[in-house]
Coordinates of C-alpha atoms in Angstrom, one line a residue:
F1 CA 0.0 0.0 -0.1
L2 CA 1.1 3.3 -0.8
F3 CA 1.2 4.6 2.9
S4 CA 3.2 1.5 4.1
D5 CA 6.7 2.9 3.7
V6 CA 6.0 5.9 5.8
L7 CA 4.1 4.0 8.4
A8 CA 7.2 1.8 8.8
L9 CA 9.5 4.8 9.0
P10 CA 11.0 6.0 12.5
I11 CA 10.6 9.8 12.4
F12 CA 11.9 12.0 15.2
K13 CA 11.2 15.5 16.2
Q14 CA 12.5 17.4 19.3
E15 CA 10.3 18.1 22.2
D16 CA 8.0 21.2 21.8
S17 CA 8.9 23.8 24.7
S18 CA 5.4 25.0 24.5
L19 CA 3.7 21.7 25.7
P20 CA 1.5 21.7 28.5
Q21 CA 2.9 21.3 32.0
E22 CA 1.1 18.1 32.4
N23 CA 2.8 16.5 29.6
E24 CA 6.2 17.7 30.8
T25 CA 5.5 15.8 34.1
K26 CA 4.3 12.8 32.7
H27 CA 5.6 9.6 34.3
P28 CA 6.9 7.2 31.7
P29 CA 5.9 3.6 32.6
F30 CA 9.1 2.0 31.6
Q31 CA 12.8 3.1 31.5
Y32 CA 15.6 1.5 29.3
V33 CA 19.2 2.2 30.0
M34 CA 22.2 1.2 28.0
C35 CA 25.4 0.3 29.4
A36 CA 27.5 2.5 27.0
A37 CA 29.0 5.8 27.8
T38 CA 27.9 9.0 26.3
S39 CA 30.2 11.3 24.3
P40 CA 31.6 14.3 26.1
A41 CA 31.5 16.4 22.7
V42 CA 28.0 17.1 22.9
K43 CA 26.4 20.6 23.4
L44 CA 24.3 21.1 26.4
Y45 CA 21.0 21.3 25.1
D46 CA 21.7 18.7 22.0
E47 CA 20.7 15.0 22.4
T48 CA 23.1 12.7 23.7
L49 CA 25.3 10.7 21.3
T50 CA 26.8 7.3 22.0
Y51 CA 29.6 5.3 20.3
L52 CA 29.3 1.7 19.8
N53 CA 31.8 -1.1 18.4
Q54 CA 30.3 -3.1 15.6
G55 CA 29.5 -6.6 16.8
Q56 CA 30.1 -5.8 20.5
S57 CA 27.4 -7.0 23.0
Y58 CA 25.9 -3.9 24.9
E59 CA 23.4 -4.3 27.6
I60 CA 19.9 -2.6 27.7
R61 CA 18.3 -3.0 31.1
M62 CA 14.6 -2.9 31.0
L63 CA 13.3 -1.2 34.0
D64 CA 9.7 -0.8 35.4
N65 CA 9.1 2.7 36.1
R66 CA 5.5 2.7 37.1
K67 CA 4.2 4.3 40.2
A68 CA 1.7 2.6 42.3
G69 CA -1.6 2.0 40.5
D70 CA -0.1 2.8 37.0
I71 CA -1.3 0.4 34.4
P72 CA -2.5 -2.1 36.6
E73 CA -3.7 -4.5 33.9
I74 CA -0.2 -5.7 33.4
N75 CA 0.4 -6.8 36.8
G76 CA 1.4 -10.2 36.9
K77 CA 1.7 -10.5 33.1
L78 CA 4.4 -10.3 30.4
V79 CA 4.8 -7.2 27.9
K80 CA 6.6 -7.6 24.6
S81 CA 9.4 -5.2 23.7
I82 CA 10.8 -4.5 20.0
I83 CA 14.2 -3.4 19.8
R84 CA 15.2 -1.6 16.3
V85 CA 18.2 -0.1 14.8
V86 CA 16.9 2.7 12.7
F87 CA 18.2 5.9 10.9
H88 CA 18.4 9.2 12.5
D89 CA 18.6 11.3 9.5
R90 CA 15.2 12.4 7.8
R91 CA 16.7 12.0 4.4
L92 CA 17.7 8.3 5.3
Q93 CA 14.3 7.5 7.0
Y94 CA 12.5 8.2 3.6
T95 CA 14.6 5.9 1.8
E96 CA 15.1 3.2 4.5
H97 CA 13.7 0.5 2.4
Q98 CA 16.3 1.1 -0.5
Q99 CA 19.2 1.4 2.2
L100 CA 18.4 -1.6 3.9
E101 CA 18.0 -3.7 0.7
G102 CA 21.4 -2.3 -0.7
W103 CA 23.0 -3.3 2.6
K104 CA 21.6 -6.7 2.4
W105 CA 22.8 -7.2 -0.9
N106 CA 26.4 -6.3 -0.1
R107 CA 26.2 -8.4 3.2
P108 CA 24.1 -11.5 2.4
G109 CA 23.2 -13.5 5.2
D110 CA 24.1 -10.9 7.8
R111 CA 21.7 -8.9 10.3
L112 CA 21.6 -5.3 11.2
L113 CA 20.8 -6.1 14.8
D114 CA 21.2 -9.1 16.8
L115 CA 20.5 -10.2 20.4
D116 CA 23.2 -11.9 22.3
I117 CA 21.3 -14.8 23.9
P118 CA 23.6 -16.3 26.2
M119 CA 24.2 -13.0 28.0
S120 CA 20.7 -11.7 28.2
V121 CA 18.4 -12.2 31.4
G122 CA 14.9 -12.4 31.9
V123 CA 13.8 -12.3 28.2
I124 CA 11.6 -15.1 26.6
D125 CA 10.3 -15.9 23.4
I126 CA 12.8 -14.3 21.4
K127 CA 12.0 -13.9 17.6
T128 CA 14.0 -12.5 14.7
N129 CA 12.2 -12.2 11.2
P130 CA 14.4 -12.8 8.2
S131 CA 12.5 -9.9 6.4
Q132 CA 13.3 -7.5 9.3
L133 CA 17.0 -7.4 9.7
N134 CA 17.1 -4.4 12.1
A135 CA 14.8 -5.7 14.7
V136 CA 14.4 -8.3 17.4
E137 CA 11.5 -8.9 19.6
F138 CA 10.8 -10.5 22.9
L139 CA 8.4 -11.0 26.2
W140 CA 9.7 -10.1 29.6
D141 CA 8.2 -9.5 33.0
P142 CA 8.4 -6.0 34.4
T143 CA 8.6 -7.2 38.1
K144 CA 11.7 -9.1 37.4
C145 CA 15.3 -7.8 36.4
T146 CA 15.7 -8.0 32.7
S147 CA 18.7 -7.2 30.5
A148 CA 18.7 -7.6 26.6
F149 CA 22.3 -7.7 25.2
I150 CA 22.3 -6.3 21.7
Q151 CA 24.9 -6.4 18.8
V152 CA 24.7 -3.9 15.8
H153 CA 26.6 -5.3 12.8
C154 CA 26.2 -2.3 10.5
I155 CA 28.6 0.6 10.9
S156 CA 27.8 4.2 10.2
T157 CA 30.1 4.8 7.1
E158 CA 28.2 1.9 5.2
F159 CA 25.3 4.4 4.4
T160 CA 27.6 7.3 3.5
P161 CA 28.6 8.3 -0.1
R162 CA 32.3 8.1 -0.5
K163 CA 33.9 11.2 -0.8
H164 CA 37.6 12.6 -1.1
G165 CA 39.2 13.2 2.1
G166 CA 37.4 10.5 4.2
E167 CA 34.0 9.8 5.2
K168 CA 31.7 10.9 7.9
G169 CA 29.5 8.2 9.2
V170 CA 25.7 8.7 9.7
P171 CA 24.0 8.4 13.2
F172 CA 21.6 5.6 14.0
R173 CA 19.1 5.3 16.6
I174 CA 18.4 2.4 19.0
Q175 CA 14.6 2.4 19.6
V176 CA 12.6 0.3 21.9
D177 CA 8.8 -0.1 21.7
T178 CA 6.8 -1.9 24.3
F179 CA 3.2 -3.4 24.1
K180 CA 0.8 -5.0 26.3
Q181 CA -1.5 -7.9 25.5
T182 CA -5.0 -7.4 24.2
E183 CA -8.1 -9.1 24.7
N184 CA -7.6 -11.6 21.9
G185 CA -4.0 -12.4 23.0
E186 CA -2.0 -10.4 20.7
Y187 CA 0.8 -7.9 22.0
T188 CA -0.4 -4.8 19.8
D189 CA -1.6 -2.5 22.7
H190 CA 1.3 0.3 22.5
L191 CA 2.5 1.2 26.0
H192 CA 5.8 3.1 25.4
S193 CA 8.6 4.0 23.2
A194 CA 12.2 5.5 23.9
S195 CA 15.4 5.9 21.9
C196 CA 18.8 7.2 21.9
Q197 CA 21.2 8.4 19.2
I198 CA 24.3 6.2 18.4
K199 CA 27.3 6.2 16.0
V200 CA 28.6 2.7 15.1
F201 CA 32.3 2.0 14.5
K202 CA 34.3 -0.9 13.6
P203 CA 35.8 -2.8 16.3
K204 CA 37.8 -0.7 18.8
G205 CA 36.9 2.5 16.8
A206 CA 34.2 3.8 19.3
D207 CA 36.9 3.5 22.1
R208 CA 39.2 5.6 20.1
K209 CA 36.7 8.1 19.3
Q210 CA 35.7 8.4 22.7
K211 CA 39.1 9.0 23.9
T212 CA 39.7 11.6 21.0
D213 CA 36.5 13.6 22.2
R214 CA 37.9 13.4 25.6
E215 CA 41.1 14.8 24.8
K216 CA 39.5 17.6 22.9
M217 CA 37.4 18.4 25.5
E218 CA 40.3 18.7 28.1
K219 CA 42.0 21.3 25.9
R220 CA 39.1 23.7 26.1
T221 CA 38.8 26.2 28.6
A222 CA 36.5 26.1 31.5
H223 CA 34.1 28.5 29.9
E224 CA 34.0 26.5 26.7
K225 CA 33.6 23.3 28.7
E226 CA 30.4 25.0 30.5
K227 CA 28.5 24.7 27.0
Y228 CA 28.9 20.9 26.8
Q229 CA 27.4 17.9 28.5
P230 CA 29.3 15.9 30.9
S231 CA 30.0 12.0 29.7
Y232 CA 27.9 9.8 31.6
D233 CA 28.7 6.1 32.0
T234 CA 25.3 4.9 30.7
T235 CA 23.0 6.1 28.2
V236 CA 19.4 6.8 29.1
L237 CA 16.9 6.2 26.2
T238 CA 14.4 9.2 26.1
E239 CA 10.8 9.0 25.8
M240 CA 9.4 9.6 22.3
R241 CA 6.1 11.8 21.7
L242 CA 3.6 10.6 19.2
E243 CA 2.0 13.7 18.1
P244 CA 5.0 15.2 16.2
I245 CA 5.3 11.8 14.4
I246 CA 1.8 12.0 13.2
E247 CA 2.1 15.7 12.0
D248 CA 5.3 15.0 10.1
A249 CA 3.9 11.7 8.5
V250 CA 0.7 13.5 7.4
E251 CA 2.8 16.3 6.2
H252 CA 4.9 14.1 4.0
E253 CA 2.2 12.0 2.7
Q254 CA 0.5 15.3 1.5
K255 CA 3.7 16.3 -0.3
K256 CA 3.7 12.7 -1.9
S257 CA 0.2 12.7 -2.8
S258 CA -0.3 16.2 -4.1
K259 CA -2.9 15.0 -6.7
R260 CA -5.1 13.4 -4.4
T261 CA -6.8 13.9 -1.0
L262 CA -5.7 11.6 2.2
P263 CA -8.5 10.3 4.4
A264 CA -9.6 12.7 6.8
D265 CA -9.1 10.2 9.6
Y266 CA -5.4 9.5 8.3
G267 CA -3.9 11.2 11.6
D268 CA -6.2 9.3 13.9
S269 CA -5.4 6.0 12.2
L270 CA -1.7 6.7 12.9
A271 CA -2.5 7.6 16.5
K272 CA -4.5 4.1 17.0
R273 CA -1.4 2.2 15.8
G274 CA 0.1 3.7 19.2
S275 CA 3.9 3.7 18.2
C276 CA 5.8 6.7 17.8
S277 CA 7.5 4.8 15.0
P278 CA 4.7 2.6 13.9
W279 CA 5.3 -1.1 13.8
P280 CA 3.8 -3.0 10.7
D281 CA 1.0 -5.4 11.8
T282 CA 2.4 -7.8 9.3
P283 CA 5.9 -8.6 8.2
T284 CA 7.1 -6.3 5.4
T285 CA 6.8 -7.6 2.1
F286 CA 9.5 -6.4 -0.3
V287 CA 9.1 -5.8 -4.2
N288 CA 10.6 -8.6 -6.0
N289 CA 11.2 -7.9 -9.9
S290 CA 12.3 -11.6 -10.5
P291 CA 9.8 -14.0 -12.0
T292 CA 10.1 -16.1 -8.9
P293 CA 7.5 -15.1 -6.3
A294 CA 9.1 -14.0 -3.1
P295 CA 8.8 -16.4 -0.1
T296 CA 6.3 -15.6 2.7
F297 CA 7.3 -16.3 6.3
T298 CA 4.9 -17.4 8.9
S299 CA 5.3 -17.4 12.7
A300 CA 6.6 -20.8 12.4
Q301 CA 9.5 -19.3 10.3
H302 CA 10.7 -17.0 13.1
N303 CA 14.0 -17.6 14.7
T304 CA 12.8 -18.5 18.3
Y305 CA 14.6 -18.8 21.5
S306 CA 14.2 -18.9 25.2
V307 CA 16.5 -17.3 27.8
P308 CA 16.5 -18.1 31.5
D309 CA 14.6 -15.7 33.6
S310 CA 16.3 -13.4 36.2
N311 CA 16.1 -15.9 38.8
S312 CA 18.8 -18.0 36.9
S313 CA 22.2 -17.5 38.1
S314 CA 23.9 -17.8 34.9
P315 CA 22.0 -17.9 31.3
N316 CA 22.8 -21.1 29.4
H317 CA 23.8 -21.1 25.6
Q318 CA 21.1 -22.4 23.5
G319 CA 21.4 -25.9 22.3
D320 CA 21.8 -29.2 24.4
G321 CA 25.2 -29.8 23.1
T322 CA 24.6 -33.1 21.9
S323 CA 26.3 -34.1 18.7
Q324 CA 24.0 -34.1 15.5
G325 CA 22.7 -37.9 14.8
S326 CA 22.5 -39.4 11.6
G327 CA 18.8 -38.7 11.5
D328 CA 19.4 -34.9 11.4
Q329 CA 21.6 -35.1 8.3
L330 CA 20.2 -33.3 5.0
H331 CA 19.8 -35.9 2.3
P332 CA 20.1 -34.9 -1.5
S333 CA 16.5 -35.9 -1.9
A334 CA 15.3 -33.6 0.5
T335 CA 12.6 -31.1 -1.1
I336 CA 12.6 -27.4 -0.7
Q337 CA 10.1 -27.5 2.3
E338 CA 12.2 -30.1 4.0
T339 CA 15.4 -28.1 3.4
Q340 CA 13.9 -25.2 5.0
Q341 CA 12.9 -27.0 8.1
W342 CA 16.2 -28.6 8.1
L343 CA 17.7 -25.1 8.3
L344 CA 15.5 -24.1 11.0
K345 CA 16.0 -27.1 13.2
N346 CA 19.7 -26.5 13.0
R347 CA 19.7 -23.1 13.9
F348 CA 20.2 -21.6 10.4
S349 CA 16.9 -19.7 10.3
A350 CA 18.6 -16.4 9.2
Y351 CA 19.3 -18.0 6.0
T352 CA 15.9 -19.6 5.1
R353 CA 15.1 -16.7 2.7
L354 CA 18.6 -16.9 0.8
F355 CA 18.0 -20.6 0.2
S356 CA 14.3 -20.4 -0.2
N357 CA 14.4 -22.2 -3.6
F358 CA 17.1 -24.6 -2.6
S359 CA 16.6 -28.5 -2.6
G360 CA 18.7 -30.7 -0.6
A361 CA 20.6 -31.3 -3.6
D362 CA 21.2 -27.8 -4.3
L363 CA 22.6 -27.1 -0.9
L364 CA 24.7 -30.0 -0.8
K365 CA 26.5 -29.1 -3.9
L366 CA 27.8 -25.9 -2.3
T367 CA 31.4 -25.8 -1.5
R368 CA 33.0 -24.6 1.7
E369 CA 34.2 -21.3 0.1
D370 CA 30.6 -20.6 -1.3
L371 CA 29.0 -20.9 2.1
V372 CA 31.6 -18.9 3.5
Q373 CA 31.0 -15.9 0.9
I374 CA 27.2 -16.4 1.4
C375 CA 26.9 -16.7 5.2
G376 CA 30.0 -15.1 6.3
P377 CA 33.0 -17.2 7.9
A378 CA 31.6 -18.3 11.2
D379 CA 28.1 -19.6 10.0
G380 CA 29.4 -20.5 6.7
I381 CA 31.8 -23.1 8.3
R382 CA 29.0 -24.2 10.7
L383 CA 26.7 -24.8 7.9
Y384 CA 29.3 -26.5 5.8
N385 CA 30.3 -28.9 8.9
A386 CA 26.6 -29.6 9.4
L387 CA 25.9 -30.5 5.8
K388 CA 28.7 -32.8 5.8
S389 CA 27.9 -34.3 9.2
R390 CA 31.6 -33.5 10.4
S391 CA 31.8 -34.5 13.9
V392 CA 34.4 -33.6 16.6
R393 CA 37.5 -35.7 16.2
P394 CA 37.9 -37.7 19.4
R395 CA 41.3 -36.7 21.4
L396 CA 41.8 -40.4 22.4
T397 CA 40.3 -44.0 21.3
I398 CA 40.4 -47.1 23.4
Y399 CA 38.9 -50.5 23.0
V400 CA 37.5 -52.1 26.0
C401 CA 35.7 -55.6 26.5
Q402 CA 33.9 -56.9 29.5
E403 CA 35.4 -60.0 30.8
P404 CA 33.0 -63.1 30.8
L405 CA 31.7 -64.0 34.3
R406 CA 33.5 -67.3 34.7
S407 CA 35.0 -69.2 37.8
I408 CA 38.1 -69.8 35.8
Q409 CA 39.9 -67.2 33.9
L410 CA 40.8 -68.5 30.5
E411 CA 43.9 -67.7 28.7
R412 CA 43.6 -65.4 25.7
Q413 CA 45.2 -66.1 22.3
D414 CA 45.7 -64.1 19.3
A415 CA 46.6 -60.9 20.8
G416 CA 43.4 -61.2 23.0
S417 CA 40.9 -61.9 20.3
T418 CA 39.6 -65.4 21.4
D419 CA 39.9 -67.6 24.3
S420 CA 41.3 -71.1 24.2
N421 CA 37.7 -72.5 23.5
G422 CA 37.5 -70.3 20.6
A423 CA 35.1 -67.8 22.0
I424 CA 35.4 -64.4 20.4
Y425 CA 36.0 -61.3 22.8
V426 CA 34.1 -58.4 21.3
Y427 CA 35.4 -55.0 22.0
H428 CA 33.7 -51.6 22.2
A429 CA 35.4 -48.5 20.8
I430 CA 35.4 -45.6 23.4
Y431 CA 36.1 -42.3 22.0
L432 CA 37.1 -39.6 24.5
E433 CA 36.7 -35.9 23.6
E434 CA 37.8 -35.0 27.1
M435 CA 41.1 -36.6 28.6
A436 CA 39.3 -37.0 32.1
A437 CA 38.8 -39.9 34.2
S438 CA 35.0 -38.9 34.5
E439 CA 34.8 -39.0 30.6
V440 CA 36.1 -42.6 30.7
T441 CA 33.5 -43.6 33.6
R442 CA 30.5 -42.1 31.7
K443 CA 31.6 -43.6 28.4
L444 CA 31.8 -47.0 29.8
A445 CA 28.4 -46.8 31.2
L446 CA 26.9 -45.7 28.1
A447 CA 28.6 -48.5 26.1
F448 CA 27.8 -51.4 28.4
N449 CA 24.5 -50.1 29.7
I450 CA 25.6 -49.7 33.2
P451 CA 23.9 -47.2 35.6
L452 CA 26.3 -44.4 36.0
H453 CA 25.4 -43.8 39.8
Q454 CA 26.4 -47.5 40.7
I455 CA 29.9 -47.1 39.6
N456 CA 31.8 -45.9 42.4
Q457 CA 35.6 -46.2 41.3
V458 CA 37.4 -47.0 38.1
Y459 CA 40.9 -48.9 38.5
R460 CA 43.6 -50.1 36.5
Q461 CA 45.3 -53.3 37.5
G462 CA 49.0 -52.7 38.0
P463 CA 52.1 -54.7 38.6
T464 CA 51.5 -57.7 41.0
G465 CA 47.9 -57.2 40.7
I466 CA 47.6 -53.9 42.5
H467 CA 44.6 -51.5 41.9
I468 CA 45.7 -48.2 40.7
L469 CA 42.8 -45.6 40.9
V470 CA 42.2 -44.1 37.1
S471 CA 42.9 -40.2 37.5
D472 CA 42.9 -37.5 34.7
Q473 CA 46.6 -37.7 34.7
M474 CA 46.6 -41.5 34.0
V475 CA 44.2 -41.2 31.3
Q476 CA 46.4 -38.3 29.6
N477 CA 49.1 -40.9 29.3
F478 CA 46.8 -43.7 27.8
Q479 CA 48.3 -45.0 24.5
D480 CA 45.8 -44.4 21.6
E481 CA 43.9 -47.5 20.5
S482 CA 44.7 -49.4 23.7
C483 CA 42.8 -52.5 24.4
F484 CA 41.4 -53.2 27.9
L485 CA 39.6 -56.1 29.6
F486 CA 37.2 -55.0 32.3
T487 CA 35.5 -56.8 35.3
T488 CA 33.3 -55.5 38.0
I489 CA 33.4 -56.1 41.8
K490 CA 30.8 -55.4 44.4
A491 CA 31.9 -52.3 46.7
E492 CA 32.9 -53.3 50.2
N493 CA 29.8 -51.6 51.6
G494 CA 27.5 -53.5 49.2
E495 CA 26.5 -50.2 47.4
G496 CA 27.5 -50.1 43.8
F497 CA 30.6 -51.5 42.5
H498 CA 34.1 -51.0 41.1
I499 CA 35.4 -51.5 37.4
I500 CA 38.7 -52.8 37.1
L501 CA 40.7 -52.4 33.8
K502 CA 43.2 -55.0 32.9

């Protein structure tokens, strides 16, 4: 629809000093604080500016700022927040779609904004949409300590035309929109919005820029320093008003639509949307000039995660840490839909759109270099390893056989392969990823179906039949592909048993 571009644009305007006193003292329900220092080279009445390093994780603390009795309908309930990185300059706001499409073309498979899930606390149901590379959304409980760690991957100079004599990067904004749940269960009722101005530099560049600004301020006289703001350790996102945004949006649409009349309730419809930088009700659809129709993404295709709440002492990294089984391997006969499901299952949902027309055979034909170029070094190598089902090479391999339970020990022949009656000794291969005694115990229990909690100790039979406790240092000195027979004896107290390696 013709208005859709403007509805999705973040437009900002300074507060009007002529506002009524009641609006000036209005108490915001939430407060968002980013743990990054503000620049000291900002004049007293200008908006703060914060420098960030590309790809570095920065904490945004989500704080409940309500007074007693404020918004009682969200008590005991979750709210949804959407964090976005958007343009600060008006010129770039009006061409946001073209700017983001150009960035995506130059950086295939990358996102402008990511959430550092292992570090975040108290956020749940995290979603990233492949069609909205500059936004992440999640639910959180205002009564609990909540921190969202964000990573901005685009740098300010990527949107600046190249000029002789260097480039001046454009400023961005970090914007947070918070919504409450409606009667139909959807989080579309707008509660609060706030934002701050940032510039993003290549790694370590923000630190150098902050140091340069500080050194410049130190050279100024005391009288000149009074005209500038002090540098604060954290950046408070300032509340954003809806009325100026509506006025600007209507004015801009009137200029674009001079040959026709806008609906009389156009401004009211914007106000009902409830966001100072309105969030589209459905995922943004981009124009596709190619004959192949653009893929559509349903809620099932969101990249969804869960992060431990604030009661957790340490958030855990997503994934259970188990190795990929053969059932998870992508087969050449996989259809396009099955390939999409495989990508989602293996945490490659950010690339489902790029590979929307790939079957299993198409994806498997890509070389390691192809995947690195498409997905970047980290995800490209990870995708290549997943496609080839490359498991981690064990650090040590040993072969173990359980000794038959007989009253008479039989002599082994042919290097321990058979006994004197021709019975075959069957060995199990034990692959150790960690050179630790606990790893030997765990792998023995798995290989021979022994309850792990019943194994008290593991010994190795030494000279003259002595029993030597298997320690980490002993395991580290095992010869690769060593062969062991083992037997079990009951513990002295009758609880559990010991394993003796021979």
